[in-house]
PDB file of C-alpha atoms in Angstrom:
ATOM      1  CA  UNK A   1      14.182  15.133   6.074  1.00 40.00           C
ATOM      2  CA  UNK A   2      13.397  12.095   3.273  1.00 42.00           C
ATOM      3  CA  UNK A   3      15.723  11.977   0.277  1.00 45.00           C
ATOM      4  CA  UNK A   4      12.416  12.735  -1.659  1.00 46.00           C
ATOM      5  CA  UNK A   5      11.986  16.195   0.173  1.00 43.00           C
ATOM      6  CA  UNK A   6      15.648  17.274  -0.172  1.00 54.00           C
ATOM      7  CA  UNK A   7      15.729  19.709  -3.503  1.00 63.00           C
ATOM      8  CA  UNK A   8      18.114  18.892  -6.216  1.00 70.00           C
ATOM      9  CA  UNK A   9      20.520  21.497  -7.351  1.00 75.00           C
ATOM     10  CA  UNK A  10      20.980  21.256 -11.231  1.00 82.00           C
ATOM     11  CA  UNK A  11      24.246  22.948 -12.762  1.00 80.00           C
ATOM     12  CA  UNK A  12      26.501  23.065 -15.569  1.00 87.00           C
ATOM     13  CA  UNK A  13      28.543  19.983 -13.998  1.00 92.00           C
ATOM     14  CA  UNK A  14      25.367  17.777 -12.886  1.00 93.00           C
ATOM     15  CA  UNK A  15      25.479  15.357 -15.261  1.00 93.00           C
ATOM     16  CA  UNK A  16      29.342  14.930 -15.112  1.00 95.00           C
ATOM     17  CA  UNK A  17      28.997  14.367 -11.263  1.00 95.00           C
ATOM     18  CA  UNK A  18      26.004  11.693 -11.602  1.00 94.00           C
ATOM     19  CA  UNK A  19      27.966   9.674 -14.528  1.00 95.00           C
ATOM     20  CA  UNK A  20      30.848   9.747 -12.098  1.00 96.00           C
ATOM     21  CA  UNK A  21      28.453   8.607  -9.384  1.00 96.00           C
ATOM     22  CA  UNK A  22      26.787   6.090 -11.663  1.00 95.00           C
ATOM     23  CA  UNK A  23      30.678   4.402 -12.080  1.00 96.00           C
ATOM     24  CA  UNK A  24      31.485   4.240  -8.267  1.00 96.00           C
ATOM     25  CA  UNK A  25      27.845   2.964  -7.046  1.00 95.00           C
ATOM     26  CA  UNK A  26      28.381   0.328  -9.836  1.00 94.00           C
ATOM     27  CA  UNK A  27      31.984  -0.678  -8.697  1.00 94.00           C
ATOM     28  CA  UNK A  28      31.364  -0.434  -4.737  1.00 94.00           C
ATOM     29  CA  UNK A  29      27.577  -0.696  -3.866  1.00 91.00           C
ATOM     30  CA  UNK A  30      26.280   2.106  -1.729  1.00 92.00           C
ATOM     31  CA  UNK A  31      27.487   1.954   1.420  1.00 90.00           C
ATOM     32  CA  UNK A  32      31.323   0.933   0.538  1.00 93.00           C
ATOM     33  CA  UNK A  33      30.893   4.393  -2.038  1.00 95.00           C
ATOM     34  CA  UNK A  34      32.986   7.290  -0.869  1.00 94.00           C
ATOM     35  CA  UNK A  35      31.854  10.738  -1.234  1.00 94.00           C
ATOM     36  CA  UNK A  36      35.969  11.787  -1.896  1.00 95.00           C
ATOM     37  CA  UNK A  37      36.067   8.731  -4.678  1.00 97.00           C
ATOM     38  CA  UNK A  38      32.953   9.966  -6.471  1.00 96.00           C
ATOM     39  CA  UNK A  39      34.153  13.585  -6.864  1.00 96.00           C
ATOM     40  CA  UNK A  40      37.683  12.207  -7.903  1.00 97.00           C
ATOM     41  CA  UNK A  41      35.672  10.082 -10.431  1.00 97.00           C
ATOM     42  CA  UNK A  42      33.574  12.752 -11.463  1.00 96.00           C
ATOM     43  CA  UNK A  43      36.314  15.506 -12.052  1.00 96.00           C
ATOM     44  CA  UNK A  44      34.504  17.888  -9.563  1.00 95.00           C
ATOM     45  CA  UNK A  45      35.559  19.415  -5.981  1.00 95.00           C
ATOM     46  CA  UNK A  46      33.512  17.876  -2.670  1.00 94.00           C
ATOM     47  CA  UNK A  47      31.849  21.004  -3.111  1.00 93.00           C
ATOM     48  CA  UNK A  48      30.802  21.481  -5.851  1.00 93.00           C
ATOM     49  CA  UNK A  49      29.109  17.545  -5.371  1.00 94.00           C
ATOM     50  CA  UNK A  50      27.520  19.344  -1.849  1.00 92.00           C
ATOM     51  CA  UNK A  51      26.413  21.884  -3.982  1.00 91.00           C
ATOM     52  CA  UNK A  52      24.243  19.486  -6.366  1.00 92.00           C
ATOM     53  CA  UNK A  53      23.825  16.528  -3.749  1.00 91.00           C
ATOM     54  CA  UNK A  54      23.813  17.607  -0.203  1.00 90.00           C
ATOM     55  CA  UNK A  55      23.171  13.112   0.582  1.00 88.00           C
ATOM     56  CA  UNK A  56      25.114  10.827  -0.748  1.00 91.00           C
ATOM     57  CA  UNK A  57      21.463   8.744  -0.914  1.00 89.00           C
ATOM     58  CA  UNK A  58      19.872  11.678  -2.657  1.00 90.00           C
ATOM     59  CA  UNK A  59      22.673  11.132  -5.500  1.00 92.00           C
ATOM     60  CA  UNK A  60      22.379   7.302  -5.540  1.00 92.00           C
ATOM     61  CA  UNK A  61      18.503   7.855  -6.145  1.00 89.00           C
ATOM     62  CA  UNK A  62      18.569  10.098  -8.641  1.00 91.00           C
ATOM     63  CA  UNK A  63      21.419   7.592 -10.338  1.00 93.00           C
ATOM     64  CA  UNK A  64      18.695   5.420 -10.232  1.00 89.00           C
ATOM     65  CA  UNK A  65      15.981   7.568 -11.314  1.00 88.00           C
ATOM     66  CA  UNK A  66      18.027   8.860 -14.579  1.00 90.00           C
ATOM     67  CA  UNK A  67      18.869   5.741 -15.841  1.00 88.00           C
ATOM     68  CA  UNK A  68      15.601   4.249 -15.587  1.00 85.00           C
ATOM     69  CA  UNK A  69      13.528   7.304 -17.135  1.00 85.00           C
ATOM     70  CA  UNK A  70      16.565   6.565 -19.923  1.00 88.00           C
ATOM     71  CA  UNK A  71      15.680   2.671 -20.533  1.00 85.00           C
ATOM     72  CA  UNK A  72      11.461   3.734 -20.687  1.00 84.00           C
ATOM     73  CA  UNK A  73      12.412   6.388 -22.907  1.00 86.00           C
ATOM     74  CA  UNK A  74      14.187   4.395 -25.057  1.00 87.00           C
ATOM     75  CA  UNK A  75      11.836   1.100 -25.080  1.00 85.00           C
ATOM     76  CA  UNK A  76       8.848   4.159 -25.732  1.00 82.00           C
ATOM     77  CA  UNK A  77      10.881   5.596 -28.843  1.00 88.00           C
ATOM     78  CA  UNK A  78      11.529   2.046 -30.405  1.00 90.00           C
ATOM     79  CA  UNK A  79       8.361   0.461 -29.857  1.00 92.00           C
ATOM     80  CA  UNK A  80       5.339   1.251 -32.167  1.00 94.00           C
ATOM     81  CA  UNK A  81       2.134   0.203 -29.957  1.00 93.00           C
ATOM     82  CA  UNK A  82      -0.167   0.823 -32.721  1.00 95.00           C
ATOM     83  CA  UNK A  83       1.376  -2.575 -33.919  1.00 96.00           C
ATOM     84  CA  UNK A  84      -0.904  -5.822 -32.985  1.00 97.00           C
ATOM     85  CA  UNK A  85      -0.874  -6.247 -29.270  1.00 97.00           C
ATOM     86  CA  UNK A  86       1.251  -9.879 -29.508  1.00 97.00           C
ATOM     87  CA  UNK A  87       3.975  -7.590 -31.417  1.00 97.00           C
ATOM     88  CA  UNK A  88       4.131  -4.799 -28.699  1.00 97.00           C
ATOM     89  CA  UNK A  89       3.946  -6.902 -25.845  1.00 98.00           C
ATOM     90  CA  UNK A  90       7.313  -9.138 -27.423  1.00 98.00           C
ATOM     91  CA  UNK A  91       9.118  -5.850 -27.994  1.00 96.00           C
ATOM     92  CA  UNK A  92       8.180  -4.854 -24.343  1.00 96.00           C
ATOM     93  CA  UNK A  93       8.968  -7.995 -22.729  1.00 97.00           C
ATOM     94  CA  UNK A  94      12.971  -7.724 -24.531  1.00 96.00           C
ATOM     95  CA  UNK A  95      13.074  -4.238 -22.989  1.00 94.00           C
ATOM     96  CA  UNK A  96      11.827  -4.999 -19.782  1.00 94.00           C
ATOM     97  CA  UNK A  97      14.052  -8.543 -19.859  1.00 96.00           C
ATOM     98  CA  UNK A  98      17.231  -6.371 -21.054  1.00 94.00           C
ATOM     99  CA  UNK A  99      17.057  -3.724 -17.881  1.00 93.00           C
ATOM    100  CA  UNK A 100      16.659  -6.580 -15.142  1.00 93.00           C
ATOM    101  CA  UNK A 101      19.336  -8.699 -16.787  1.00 95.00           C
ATOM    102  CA  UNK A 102      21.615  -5.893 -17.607  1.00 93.00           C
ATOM    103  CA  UNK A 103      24.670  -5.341 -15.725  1.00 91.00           C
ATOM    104  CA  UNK A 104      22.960  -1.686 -13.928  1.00 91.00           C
ATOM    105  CA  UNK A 105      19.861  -3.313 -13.031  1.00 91.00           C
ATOM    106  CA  UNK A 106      21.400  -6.612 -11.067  1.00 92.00           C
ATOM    107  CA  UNK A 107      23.368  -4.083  -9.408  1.00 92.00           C
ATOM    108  CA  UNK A 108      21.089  -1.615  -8.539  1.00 90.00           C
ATOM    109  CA  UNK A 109      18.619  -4.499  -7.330  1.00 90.00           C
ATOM    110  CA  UNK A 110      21.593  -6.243  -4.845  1.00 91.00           C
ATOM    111  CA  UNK A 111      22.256  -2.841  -3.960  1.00 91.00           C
ATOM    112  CA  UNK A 112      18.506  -1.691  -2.555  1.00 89.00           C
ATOM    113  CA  UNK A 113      18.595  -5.611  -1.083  1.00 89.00           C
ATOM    114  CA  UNK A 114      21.155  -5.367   1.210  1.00 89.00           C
ATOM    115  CA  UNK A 115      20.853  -1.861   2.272  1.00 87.00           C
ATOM    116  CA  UNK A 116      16.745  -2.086   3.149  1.00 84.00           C
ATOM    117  CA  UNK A 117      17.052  -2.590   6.527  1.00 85.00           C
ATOM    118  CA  UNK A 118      19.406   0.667   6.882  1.00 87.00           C
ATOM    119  CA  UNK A 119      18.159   2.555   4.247  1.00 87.00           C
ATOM    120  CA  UNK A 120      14.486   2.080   2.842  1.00 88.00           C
ATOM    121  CA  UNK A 121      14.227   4.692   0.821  1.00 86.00           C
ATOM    122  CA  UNK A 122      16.499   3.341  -1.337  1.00 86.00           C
ATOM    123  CA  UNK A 123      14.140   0.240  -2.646  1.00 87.00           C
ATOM    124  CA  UNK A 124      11.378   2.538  -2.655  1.00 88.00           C
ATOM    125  CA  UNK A 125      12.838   4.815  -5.217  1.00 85.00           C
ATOM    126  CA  UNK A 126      14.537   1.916  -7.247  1.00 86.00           C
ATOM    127  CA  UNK A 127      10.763   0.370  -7.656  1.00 90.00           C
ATOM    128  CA  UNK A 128       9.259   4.175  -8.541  1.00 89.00           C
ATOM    129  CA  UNK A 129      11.440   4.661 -10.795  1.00 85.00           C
ATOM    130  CA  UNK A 130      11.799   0.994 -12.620  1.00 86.00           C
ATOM    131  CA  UNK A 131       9.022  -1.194 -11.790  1.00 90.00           C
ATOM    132  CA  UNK A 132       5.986   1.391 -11.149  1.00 92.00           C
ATOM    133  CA  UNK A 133       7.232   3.251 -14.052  1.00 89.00           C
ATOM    134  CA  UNK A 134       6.689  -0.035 -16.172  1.00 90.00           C
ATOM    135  CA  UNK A 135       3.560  -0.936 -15.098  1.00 94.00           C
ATOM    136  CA  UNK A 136       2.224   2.164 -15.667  1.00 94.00           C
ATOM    137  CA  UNK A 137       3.233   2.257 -19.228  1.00 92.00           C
ATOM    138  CA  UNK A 138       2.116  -0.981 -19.686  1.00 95.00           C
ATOM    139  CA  UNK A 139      -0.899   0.297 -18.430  1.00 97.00           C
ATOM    140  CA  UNK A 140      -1.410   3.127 -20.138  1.00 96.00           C
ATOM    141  CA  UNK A 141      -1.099   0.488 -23.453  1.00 96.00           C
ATOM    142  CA  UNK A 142      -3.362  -1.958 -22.522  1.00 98.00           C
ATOM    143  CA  UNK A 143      -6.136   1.041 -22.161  1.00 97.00           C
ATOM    144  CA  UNK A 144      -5.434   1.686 -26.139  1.00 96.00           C
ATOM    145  CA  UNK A 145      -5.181  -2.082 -26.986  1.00 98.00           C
ATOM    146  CA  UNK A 146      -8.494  -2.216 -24.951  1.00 98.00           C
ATOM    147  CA  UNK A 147     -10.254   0.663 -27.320  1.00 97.00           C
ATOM    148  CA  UNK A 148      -9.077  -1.315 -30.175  1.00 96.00           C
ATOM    149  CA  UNK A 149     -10.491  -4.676 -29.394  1.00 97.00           C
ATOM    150  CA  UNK A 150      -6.906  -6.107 -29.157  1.00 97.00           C
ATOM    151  CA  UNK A 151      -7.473  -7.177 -25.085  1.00 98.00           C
ATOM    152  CA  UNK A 152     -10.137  -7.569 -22.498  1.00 98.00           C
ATOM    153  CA  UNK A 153      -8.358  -6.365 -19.087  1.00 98.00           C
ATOM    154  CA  UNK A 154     -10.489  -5.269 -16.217  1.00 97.00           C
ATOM    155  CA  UNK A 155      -7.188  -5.085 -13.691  1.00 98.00           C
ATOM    156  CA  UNK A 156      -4.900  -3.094 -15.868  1.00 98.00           C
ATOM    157  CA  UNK A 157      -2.428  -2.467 -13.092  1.00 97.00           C
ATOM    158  CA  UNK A 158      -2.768  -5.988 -11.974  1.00 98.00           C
ATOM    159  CA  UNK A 159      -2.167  -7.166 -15.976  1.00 98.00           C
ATOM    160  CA  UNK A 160       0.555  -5.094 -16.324  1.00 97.00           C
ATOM    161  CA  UNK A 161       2.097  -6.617 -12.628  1.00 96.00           C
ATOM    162  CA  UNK A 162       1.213 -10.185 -14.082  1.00 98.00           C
ATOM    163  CA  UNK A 163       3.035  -9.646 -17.647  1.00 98.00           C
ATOM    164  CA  UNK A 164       6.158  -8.293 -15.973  1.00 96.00           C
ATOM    165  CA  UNK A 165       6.299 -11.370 -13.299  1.00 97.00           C
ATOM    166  CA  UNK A 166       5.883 -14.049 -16.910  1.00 98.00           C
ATOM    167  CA  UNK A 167       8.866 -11.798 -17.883  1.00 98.00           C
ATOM    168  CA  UNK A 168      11.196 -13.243 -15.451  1.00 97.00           C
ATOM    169  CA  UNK A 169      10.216 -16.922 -15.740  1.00 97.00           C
ATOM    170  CA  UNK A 170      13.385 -18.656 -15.647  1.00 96.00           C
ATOM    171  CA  UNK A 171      15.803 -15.893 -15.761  1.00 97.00           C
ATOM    172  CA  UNK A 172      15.288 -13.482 -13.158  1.00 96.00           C
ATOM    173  CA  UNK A 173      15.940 -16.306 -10.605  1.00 95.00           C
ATOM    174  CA  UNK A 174      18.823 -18.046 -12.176  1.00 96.00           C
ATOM    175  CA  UNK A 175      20.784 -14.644 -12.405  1.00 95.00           C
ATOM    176  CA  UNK A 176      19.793 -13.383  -9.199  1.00 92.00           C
ATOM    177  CA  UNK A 177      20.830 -16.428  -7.083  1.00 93.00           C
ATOM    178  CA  UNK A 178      24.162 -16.402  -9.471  1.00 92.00           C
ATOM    179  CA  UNK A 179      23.424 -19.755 -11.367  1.00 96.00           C
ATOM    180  CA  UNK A 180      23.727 -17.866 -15.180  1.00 95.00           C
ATOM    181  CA  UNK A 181      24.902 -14.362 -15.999  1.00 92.00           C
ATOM    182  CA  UNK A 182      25.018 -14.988 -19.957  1.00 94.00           C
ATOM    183  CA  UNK A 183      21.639 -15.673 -21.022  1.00 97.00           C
ATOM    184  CA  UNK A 184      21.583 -16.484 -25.482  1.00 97.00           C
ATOM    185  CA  UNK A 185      18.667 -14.863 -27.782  1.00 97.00           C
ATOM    186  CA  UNK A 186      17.177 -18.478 -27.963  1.00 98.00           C
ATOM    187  CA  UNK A 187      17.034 -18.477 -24.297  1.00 98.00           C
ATOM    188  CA  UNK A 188      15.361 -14.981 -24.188  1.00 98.00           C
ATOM    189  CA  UNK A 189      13.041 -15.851 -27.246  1.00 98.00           C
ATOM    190  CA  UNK A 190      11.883 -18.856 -24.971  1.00 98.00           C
ATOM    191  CA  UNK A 191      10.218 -16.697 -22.202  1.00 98.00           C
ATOM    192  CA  UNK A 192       9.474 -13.831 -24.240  1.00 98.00           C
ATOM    193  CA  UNK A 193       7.289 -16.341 -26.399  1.00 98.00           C
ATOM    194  CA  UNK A 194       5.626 -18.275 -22.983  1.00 98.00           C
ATOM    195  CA  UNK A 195       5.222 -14.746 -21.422  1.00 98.00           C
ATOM    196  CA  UNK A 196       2.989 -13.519 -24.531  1.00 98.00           C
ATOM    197  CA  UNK A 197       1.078 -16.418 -25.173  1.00 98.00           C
ATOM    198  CA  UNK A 198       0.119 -17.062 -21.880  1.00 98.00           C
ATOM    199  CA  UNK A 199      -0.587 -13.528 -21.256  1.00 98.00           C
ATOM    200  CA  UNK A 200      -2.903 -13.278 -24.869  1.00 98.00           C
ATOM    201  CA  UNK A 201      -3.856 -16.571 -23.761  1.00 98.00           C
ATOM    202  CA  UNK A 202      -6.307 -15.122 -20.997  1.00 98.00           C
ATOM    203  CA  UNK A 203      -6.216 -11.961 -21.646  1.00 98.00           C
ATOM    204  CA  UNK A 204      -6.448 -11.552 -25.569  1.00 97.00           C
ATOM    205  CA  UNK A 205      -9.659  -9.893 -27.222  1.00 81.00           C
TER     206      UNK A 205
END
């Protein structure tokens, strides 16, 4: 059985077990994580963690899944995409650049890395949930931004794959291969500013 056919369990202690899950995958990766550590952590009995989470890569996935529904919520709530389309796409590009640079998104990424040989599933549900889930909001935009004359996109999943790649110009390398972890506003300001010109550049109405 895949970790997407096994059925979650939701109860009055769910969230309390997947914070407490959240704090161990964070401090000791997935496969170092102890099932006995992340009930200690979350204040509940091995069984009652069976009970909600019958795979310890069931609960890592829907760790992952949570907290990046959380981050598109929030970048949805805050960002007003009736605004001109150079406007939205800054305020999505600091969103997007703030999850991949963030402390749970490095980790989750090394994480799914080095486990994709052994466990697959793993990167495939990090990408559903983060990446896919981006593009298809950005997607979902640039059909609006279309109507209103804003852009001319033919490709909108392809668009939305492009903007998110001018995203990590400079940054997503430096911090992945450990050359910067502290990145200033200026420095941020730089790419989102390259990202949305070039982007309006070729694709602006």
């Amino acid at each position: 059985m895949t970790v997407q056919a096994q059925a979650i369990k939701r109860g009055r202690k769910f969230d309390q077990v997947l914070e407490g899950a959240r704090q161990v995958f964070m401090a000791d990766g997935f496969e170092r994580a102890s099932v006995d550590e992340i009930a200690a952590v979350s204040g509940v009995s091995k069984a009652t963690l069976y009970s909600y989470f019958p795979d310890k890569r069931l609960l890592f996935t829907e760790v992952v899944r949570t907290e990046c529904h959380r981050q598109s919520d929030r970048a949805m709530a805050t960002i007003d995409i009736s605004a001109p389309a150079d406007t939205v796409l800054r305020l999505a590009a600091w969103h997007m650049i703030g999850f991949f640079l963030s402390e749970f998104g490095q980790r989750m990424f090394r994480i799914c890395v080095a486990e994709s040989a052994s466990f697959p599933e793993l990167g495939r549900e990090f990408y559903n949930s983060g990446p896919l889930i981006a593009n298809q909001s950005l997607s979902a935009y640039f059909g609006q931004a279309i109507e209103r004359g804003e852009l001319r996109i033919d490709d909108l999943e392809l668009a939305a794959f492009q903007f998110a790649e001018l995203c990590k110009a400079r940054l997503f390398n430096r911090v992945v291969f450990g050359v910067q972890s502290e990145f200033s506003d200026a420095e941020i300001n730089r790419v989102v500013d390259g990202a949305v010109d070039v982007f309006m550049a070729r694709y602006g109405g």
